[in-house]
mmCIF file of C-alpha atoms in Angstrom:
data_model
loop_
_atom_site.group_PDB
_atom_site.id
_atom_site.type_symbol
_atom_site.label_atom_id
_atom_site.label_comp_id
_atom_site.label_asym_id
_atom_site.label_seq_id
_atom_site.Cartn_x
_atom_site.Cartn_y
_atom_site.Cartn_z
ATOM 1 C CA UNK A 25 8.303 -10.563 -13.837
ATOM 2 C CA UNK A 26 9.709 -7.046 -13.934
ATOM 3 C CA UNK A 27 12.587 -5.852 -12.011
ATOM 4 C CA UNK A 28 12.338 -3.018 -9.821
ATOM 5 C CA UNK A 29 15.457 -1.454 -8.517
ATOM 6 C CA UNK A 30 16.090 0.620 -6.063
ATOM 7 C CA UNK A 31 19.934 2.787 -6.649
ATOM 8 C CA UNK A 32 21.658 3.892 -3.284
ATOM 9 C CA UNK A 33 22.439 7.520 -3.328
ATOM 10 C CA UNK A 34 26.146 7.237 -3.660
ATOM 11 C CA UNK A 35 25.585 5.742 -7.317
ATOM 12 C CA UNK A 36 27.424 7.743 -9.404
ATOM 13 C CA UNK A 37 27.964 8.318 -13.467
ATOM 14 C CA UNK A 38 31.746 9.788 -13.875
ATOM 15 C CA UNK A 39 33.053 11.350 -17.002
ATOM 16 C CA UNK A 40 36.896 11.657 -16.948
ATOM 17 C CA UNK A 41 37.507 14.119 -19.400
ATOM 18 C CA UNK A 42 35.458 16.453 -18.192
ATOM 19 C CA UNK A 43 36.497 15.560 -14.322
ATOM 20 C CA UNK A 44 32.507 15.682 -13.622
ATOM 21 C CA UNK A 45 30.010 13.074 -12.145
ATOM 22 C CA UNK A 46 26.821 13.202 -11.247
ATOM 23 C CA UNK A 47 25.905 11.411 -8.050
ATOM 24 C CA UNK A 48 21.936 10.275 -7.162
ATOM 25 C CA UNK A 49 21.915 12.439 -3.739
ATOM 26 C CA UNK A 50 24.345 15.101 -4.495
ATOM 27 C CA UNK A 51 23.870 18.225 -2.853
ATOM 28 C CA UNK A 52 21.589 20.790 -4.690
ATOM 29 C CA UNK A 53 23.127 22.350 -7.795
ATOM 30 C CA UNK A 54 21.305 25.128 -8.337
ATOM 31 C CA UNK A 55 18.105 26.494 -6.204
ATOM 32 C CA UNK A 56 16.424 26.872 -9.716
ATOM 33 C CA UNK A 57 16.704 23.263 -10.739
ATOM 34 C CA UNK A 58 16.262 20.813 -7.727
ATOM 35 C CA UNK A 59 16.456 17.897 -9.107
ATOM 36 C CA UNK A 60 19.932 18.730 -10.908
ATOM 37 C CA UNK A 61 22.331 15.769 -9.627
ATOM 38 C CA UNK A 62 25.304 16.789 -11.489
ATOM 39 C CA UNK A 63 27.852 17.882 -12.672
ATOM 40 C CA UNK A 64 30.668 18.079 -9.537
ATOM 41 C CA UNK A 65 34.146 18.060 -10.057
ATOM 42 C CA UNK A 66 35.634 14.273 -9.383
ATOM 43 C CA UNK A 67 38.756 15.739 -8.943
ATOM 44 C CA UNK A 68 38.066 17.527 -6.404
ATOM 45 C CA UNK A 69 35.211 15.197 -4.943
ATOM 46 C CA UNK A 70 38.456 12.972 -4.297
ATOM 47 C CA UNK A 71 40.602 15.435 -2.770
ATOM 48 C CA UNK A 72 43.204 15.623 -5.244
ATOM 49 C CA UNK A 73 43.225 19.419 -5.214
ATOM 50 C CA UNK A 74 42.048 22.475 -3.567
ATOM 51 C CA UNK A 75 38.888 21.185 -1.123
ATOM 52 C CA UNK A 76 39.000 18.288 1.393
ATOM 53 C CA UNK A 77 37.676 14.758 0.329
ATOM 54 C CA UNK A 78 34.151 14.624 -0.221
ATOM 55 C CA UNK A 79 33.278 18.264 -1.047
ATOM 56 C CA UNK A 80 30.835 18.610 -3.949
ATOM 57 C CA UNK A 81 32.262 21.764 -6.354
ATOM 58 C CA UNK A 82 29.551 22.423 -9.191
ATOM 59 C CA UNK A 83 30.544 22.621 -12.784
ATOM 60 C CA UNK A 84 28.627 23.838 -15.814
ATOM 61 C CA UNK A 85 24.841 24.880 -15.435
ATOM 62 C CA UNK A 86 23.449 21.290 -13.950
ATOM 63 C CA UNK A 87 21.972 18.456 -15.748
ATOM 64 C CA UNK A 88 19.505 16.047 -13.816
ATOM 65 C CA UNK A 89 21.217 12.809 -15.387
ATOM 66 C CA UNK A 90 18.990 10.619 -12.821
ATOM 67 C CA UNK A 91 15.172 11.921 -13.199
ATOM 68 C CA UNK A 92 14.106 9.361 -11.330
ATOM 69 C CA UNK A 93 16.515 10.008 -8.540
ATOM 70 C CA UNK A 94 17.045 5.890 -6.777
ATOM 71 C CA UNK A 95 13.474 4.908 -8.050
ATOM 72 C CA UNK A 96 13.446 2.699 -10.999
ATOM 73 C CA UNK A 97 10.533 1.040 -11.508
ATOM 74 C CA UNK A 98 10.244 -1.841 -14.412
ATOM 75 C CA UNK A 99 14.408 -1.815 -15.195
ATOM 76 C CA UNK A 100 13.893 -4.933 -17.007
ATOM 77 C CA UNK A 101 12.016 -8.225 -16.910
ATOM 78 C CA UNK A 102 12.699 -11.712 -16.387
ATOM 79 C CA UNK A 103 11.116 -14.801 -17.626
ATOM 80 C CA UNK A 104 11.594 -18.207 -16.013
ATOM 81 C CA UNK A 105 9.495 -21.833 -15.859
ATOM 82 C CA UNK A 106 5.933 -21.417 -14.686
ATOM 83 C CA UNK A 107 4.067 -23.397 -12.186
ATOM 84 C CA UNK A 108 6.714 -23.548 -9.631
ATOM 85 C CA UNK A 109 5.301 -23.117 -5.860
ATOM 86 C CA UNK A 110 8.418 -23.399 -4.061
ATOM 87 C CA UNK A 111 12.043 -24.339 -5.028
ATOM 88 C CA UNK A 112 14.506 -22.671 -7.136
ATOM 89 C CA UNK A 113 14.531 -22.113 -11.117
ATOM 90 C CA UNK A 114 17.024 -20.786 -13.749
ATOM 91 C CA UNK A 115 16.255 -17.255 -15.678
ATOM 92 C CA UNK A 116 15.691 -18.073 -19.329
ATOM 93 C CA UNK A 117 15.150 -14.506 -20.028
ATOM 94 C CA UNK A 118 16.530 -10.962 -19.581
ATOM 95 C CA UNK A 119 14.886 -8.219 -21.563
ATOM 96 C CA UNK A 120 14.351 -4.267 -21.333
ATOM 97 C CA UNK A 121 17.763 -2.967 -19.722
ATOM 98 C CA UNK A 122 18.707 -1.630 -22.432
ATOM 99 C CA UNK A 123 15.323 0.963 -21.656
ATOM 100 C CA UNK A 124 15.700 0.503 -18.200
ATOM 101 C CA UNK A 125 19.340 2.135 -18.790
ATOM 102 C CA UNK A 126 18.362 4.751 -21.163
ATOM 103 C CA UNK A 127 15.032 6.210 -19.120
ATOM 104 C CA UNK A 128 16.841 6.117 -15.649
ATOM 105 C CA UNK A 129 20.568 7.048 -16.631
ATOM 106 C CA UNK A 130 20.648 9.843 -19.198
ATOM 107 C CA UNK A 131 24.264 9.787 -20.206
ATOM 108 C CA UNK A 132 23.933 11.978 -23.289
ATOM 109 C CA UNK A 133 25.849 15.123 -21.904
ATOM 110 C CA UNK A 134 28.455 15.496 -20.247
ATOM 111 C CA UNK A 135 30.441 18.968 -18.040
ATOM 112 C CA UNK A 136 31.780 19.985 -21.277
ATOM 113 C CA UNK A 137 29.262 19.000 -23.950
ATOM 114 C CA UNK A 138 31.214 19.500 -27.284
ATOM 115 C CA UNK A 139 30.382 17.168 -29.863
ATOM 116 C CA UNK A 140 28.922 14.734 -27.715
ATOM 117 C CA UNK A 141 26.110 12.651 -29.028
ATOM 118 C CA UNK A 142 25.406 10.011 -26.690
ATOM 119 C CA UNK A 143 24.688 6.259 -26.549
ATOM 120 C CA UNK A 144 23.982 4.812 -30.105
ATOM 121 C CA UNK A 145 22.994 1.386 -28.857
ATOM 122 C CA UNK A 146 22.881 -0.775 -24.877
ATOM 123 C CA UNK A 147 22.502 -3.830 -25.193
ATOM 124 C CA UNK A 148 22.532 -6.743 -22.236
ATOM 125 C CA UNK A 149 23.151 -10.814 -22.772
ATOM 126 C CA UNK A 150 21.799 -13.226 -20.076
ATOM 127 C CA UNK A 151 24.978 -14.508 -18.781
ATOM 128 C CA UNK A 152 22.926 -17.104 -15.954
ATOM 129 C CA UNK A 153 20.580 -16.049 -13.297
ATOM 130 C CA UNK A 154 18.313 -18.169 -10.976
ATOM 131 C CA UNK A 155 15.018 -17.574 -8.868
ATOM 132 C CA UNK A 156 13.855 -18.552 -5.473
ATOM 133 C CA UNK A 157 10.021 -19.004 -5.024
ATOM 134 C CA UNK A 158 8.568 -19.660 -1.812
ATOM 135 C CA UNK A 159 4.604 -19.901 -1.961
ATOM 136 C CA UNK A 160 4.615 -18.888 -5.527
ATOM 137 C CA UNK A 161 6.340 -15.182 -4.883
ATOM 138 C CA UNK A 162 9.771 -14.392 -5.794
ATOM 139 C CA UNK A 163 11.421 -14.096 -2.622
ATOM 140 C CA UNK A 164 15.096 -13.728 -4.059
ATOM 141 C CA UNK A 165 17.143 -13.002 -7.408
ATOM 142 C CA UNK A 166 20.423 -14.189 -8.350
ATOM 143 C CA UNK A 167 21.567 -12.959 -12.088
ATOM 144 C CA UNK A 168 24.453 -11.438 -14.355
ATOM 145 C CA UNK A 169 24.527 -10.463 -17.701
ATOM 146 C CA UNK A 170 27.101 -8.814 -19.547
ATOM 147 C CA UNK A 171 26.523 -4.814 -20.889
ATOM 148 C CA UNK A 172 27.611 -3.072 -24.072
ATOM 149 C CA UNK A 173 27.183 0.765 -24.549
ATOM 150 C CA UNK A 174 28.260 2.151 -27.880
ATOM 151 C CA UNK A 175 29.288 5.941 -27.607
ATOM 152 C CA UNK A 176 29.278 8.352 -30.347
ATOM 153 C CA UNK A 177 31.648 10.956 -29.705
ATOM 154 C CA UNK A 178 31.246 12.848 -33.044
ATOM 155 C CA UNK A 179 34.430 11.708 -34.434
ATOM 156 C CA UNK A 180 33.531 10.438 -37.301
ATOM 157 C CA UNK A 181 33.604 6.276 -37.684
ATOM 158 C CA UNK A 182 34.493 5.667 -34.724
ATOM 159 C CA UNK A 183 32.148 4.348 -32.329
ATOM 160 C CA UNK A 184 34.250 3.533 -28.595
ATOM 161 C CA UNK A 185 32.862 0.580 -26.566
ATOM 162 C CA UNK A 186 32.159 0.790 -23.217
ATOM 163 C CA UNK A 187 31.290 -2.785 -21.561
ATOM 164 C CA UNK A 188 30.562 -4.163 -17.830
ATOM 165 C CA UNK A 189 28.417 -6.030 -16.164
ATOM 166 C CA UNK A 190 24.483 -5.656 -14.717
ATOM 167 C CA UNK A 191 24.268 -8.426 -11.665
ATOM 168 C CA UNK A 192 21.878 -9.385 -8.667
ATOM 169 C CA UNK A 193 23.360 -11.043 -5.749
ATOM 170 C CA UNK A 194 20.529 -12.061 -3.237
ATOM 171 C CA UNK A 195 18.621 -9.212 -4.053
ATOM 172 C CA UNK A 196 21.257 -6.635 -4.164
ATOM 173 C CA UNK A 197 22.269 -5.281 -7.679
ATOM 174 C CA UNK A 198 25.527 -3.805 -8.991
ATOM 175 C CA UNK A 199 26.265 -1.975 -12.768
ATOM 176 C CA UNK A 200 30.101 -1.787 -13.347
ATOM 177 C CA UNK A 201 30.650 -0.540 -16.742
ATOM 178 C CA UNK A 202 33.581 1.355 -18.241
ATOM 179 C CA UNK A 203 35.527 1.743 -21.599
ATOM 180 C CA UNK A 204 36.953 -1.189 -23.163
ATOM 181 C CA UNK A 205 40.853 0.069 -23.209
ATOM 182 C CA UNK A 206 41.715 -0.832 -26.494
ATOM 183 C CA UNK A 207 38.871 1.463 -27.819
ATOM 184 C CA UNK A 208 39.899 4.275 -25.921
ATOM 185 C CA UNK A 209 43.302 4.294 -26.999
ATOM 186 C CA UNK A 210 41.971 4.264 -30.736
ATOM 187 C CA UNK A 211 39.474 7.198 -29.610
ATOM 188 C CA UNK A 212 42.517 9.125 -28.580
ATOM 189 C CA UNK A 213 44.063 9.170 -31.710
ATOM 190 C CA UNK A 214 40.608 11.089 -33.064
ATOM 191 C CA UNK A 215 40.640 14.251 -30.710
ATOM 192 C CA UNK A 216 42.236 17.736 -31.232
ATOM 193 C CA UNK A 217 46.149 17.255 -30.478
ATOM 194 C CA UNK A 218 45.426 19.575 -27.644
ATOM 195 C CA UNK A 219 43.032 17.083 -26.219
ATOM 196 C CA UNK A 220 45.384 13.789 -27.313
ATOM 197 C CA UNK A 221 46.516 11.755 -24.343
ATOM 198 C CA UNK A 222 43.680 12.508 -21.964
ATOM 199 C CA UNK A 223 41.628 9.918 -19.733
ATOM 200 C CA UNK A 224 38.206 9.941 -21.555
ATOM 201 C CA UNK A 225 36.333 6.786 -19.682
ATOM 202 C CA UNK A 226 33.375 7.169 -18.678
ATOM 203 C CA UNK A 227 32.092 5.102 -15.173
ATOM 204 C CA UNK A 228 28.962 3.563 -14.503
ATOM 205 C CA UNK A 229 29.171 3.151 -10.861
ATOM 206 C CA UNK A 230 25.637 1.739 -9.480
ATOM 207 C CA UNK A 231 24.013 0.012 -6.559
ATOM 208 C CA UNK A 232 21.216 -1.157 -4.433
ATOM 209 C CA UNK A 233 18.315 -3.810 -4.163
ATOM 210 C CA UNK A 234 16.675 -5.376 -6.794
ATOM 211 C CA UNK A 235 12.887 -6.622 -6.456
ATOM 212 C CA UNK A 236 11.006 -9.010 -8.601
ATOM 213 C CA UNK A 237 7.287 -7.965 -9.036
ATOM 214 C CA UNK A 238 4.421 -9.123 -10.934
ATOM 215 C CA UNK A 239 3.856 -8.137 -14.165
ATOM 216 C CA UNK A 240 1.016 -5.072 -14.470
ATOM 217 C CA UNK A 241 -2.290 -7.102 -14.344
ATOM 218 C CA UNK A 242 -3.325 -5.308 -17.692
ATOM 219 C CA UNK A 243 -0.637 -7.669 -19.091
ATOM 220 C CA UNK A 244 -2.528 -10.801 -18.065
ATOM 221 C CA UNK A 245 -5.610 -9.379 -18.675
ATOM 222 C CA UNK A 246 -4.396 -9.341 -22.629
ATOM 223 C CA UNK A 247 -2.750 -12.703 -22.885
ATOM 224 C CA UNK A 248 -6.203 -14.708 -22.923
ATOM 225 C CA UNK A 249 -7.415 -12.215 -25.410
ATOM 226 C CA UNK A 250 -4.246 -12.732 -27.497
ATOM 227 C CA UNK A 251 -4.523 -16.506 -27.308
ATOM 228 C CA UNK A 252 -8.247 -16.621 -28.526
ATOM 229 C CA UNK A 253 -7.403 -14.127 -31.412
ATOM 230 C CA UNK A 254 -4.563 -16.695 -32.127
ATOM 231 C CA UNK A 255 -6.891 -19.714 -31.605
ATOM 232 C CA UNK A 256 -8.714 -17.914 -34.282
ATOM 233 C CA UNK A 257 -6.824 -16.876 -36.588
ATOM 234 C CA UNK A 258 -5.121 -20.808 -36.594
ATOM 235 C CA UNK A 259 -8.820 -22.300 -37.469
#
């Protein structure tokens, strides 16, 4: 089955060094670029200076960091046993959120952009998880799995961590990740003095439903072609 998702608006990506996040429903950035959901100043977003809480202060040119806004369609897919009607069985698989992450989430800039690569690898490991099937749909989806993002920064050899969690309670679906705080001290040490001592996490803060569809029939169109060529093949 795939997993669809559906993000609230409020979910938000946060770089602290910059003081920028972009947020799914943000006000307009620029009347050029529409779909631009960031960058804002968090700062400020919080009310720690100048503004009241809540007010959206643009910084940089914009960057649409969520193309497809709240809508993402095939995040990842689960396997579990077939040929269950009704009743409820354990996930034995978790696959694609590391693609799911990458199409719907484009961390690779940030407000200030200086020798920023981006993500190097995301990967995600099937903690448990559990379906509920009543007349042979999936009517509900329990599951966690643990997340790793590996950041290059440009610094050289040093590749920061930044680790969390991707989990489905009863349909509704939270990502928590941020830096692994032993990383981030080393990281420190690798900026400009000027820069030394700084907060440089960066938040995935995400939420909404979660939705367990069929596979695309193509796909089951293929898989008795692709046991007939193996059939073959095995004469």
């Amino acid at each position: 089955r795939n997993l669809n998702l559906s993000a609230d608006g409020d979910s938000r990506w946060i770089d602290f060094f910059s003081d920028g996040f972009a947020q799914i429903n943000a006000p307009l950035h620029s009347s050029t670029v529409p779909a631009d959901d960031g960058f804002f100043l968090w700062e400020t977003f919080l009310g720690l200076s100048g503004p009241p809480a809540g007010t959206f202060t643009p910084i940089g040119v914009g960057f649409d960091l969520f193309p497809n806004e709240g809508s993402w369609l095939n995040f990842a897919q689960i396997t579990y046993a077939d040929g269950i009607v009704n009743g409820t069985t354990a996930i034995t698989g978790l696959t694609g959120v590391d693609n799911g992450l990458a199409t719907n989430i484009i961390d690779t800039s940030t407000p200030l952009g200086a020798n920023f690569v981006g993500p190097i690898s995301r990967t995600a490991t099937l903690v448990s998880g559990s379906v509920d099937i009543v007349g042979g749909e999936v009517t509900n989806v329990n599951l966690l799995a643990d997340i790793e993002i590996i950041y290059d920064f440009g610094a050289g050899s040093f590749f920061p961590r930044y680790q969390g969690t991707f989990e489905i309670i009863n349909n509704a679906f939270t990502v928590d990740i941020a830096g692994n705080p032993t990383d981030l001290a080393i990281m420190d040490s690798f900026l400009p003095p000027l820069f030394q001592g700084r907060d440089i996490d960066l938040i995935w803060d995400l939420q909404g439903s979660a939705a367990a569809v069929p596979l695309p029939a193509a796909a089951w169109l293929m898989a008795p072609c692709l046991m007939m060529l193996l059939r073959r093949r095995g004469a």
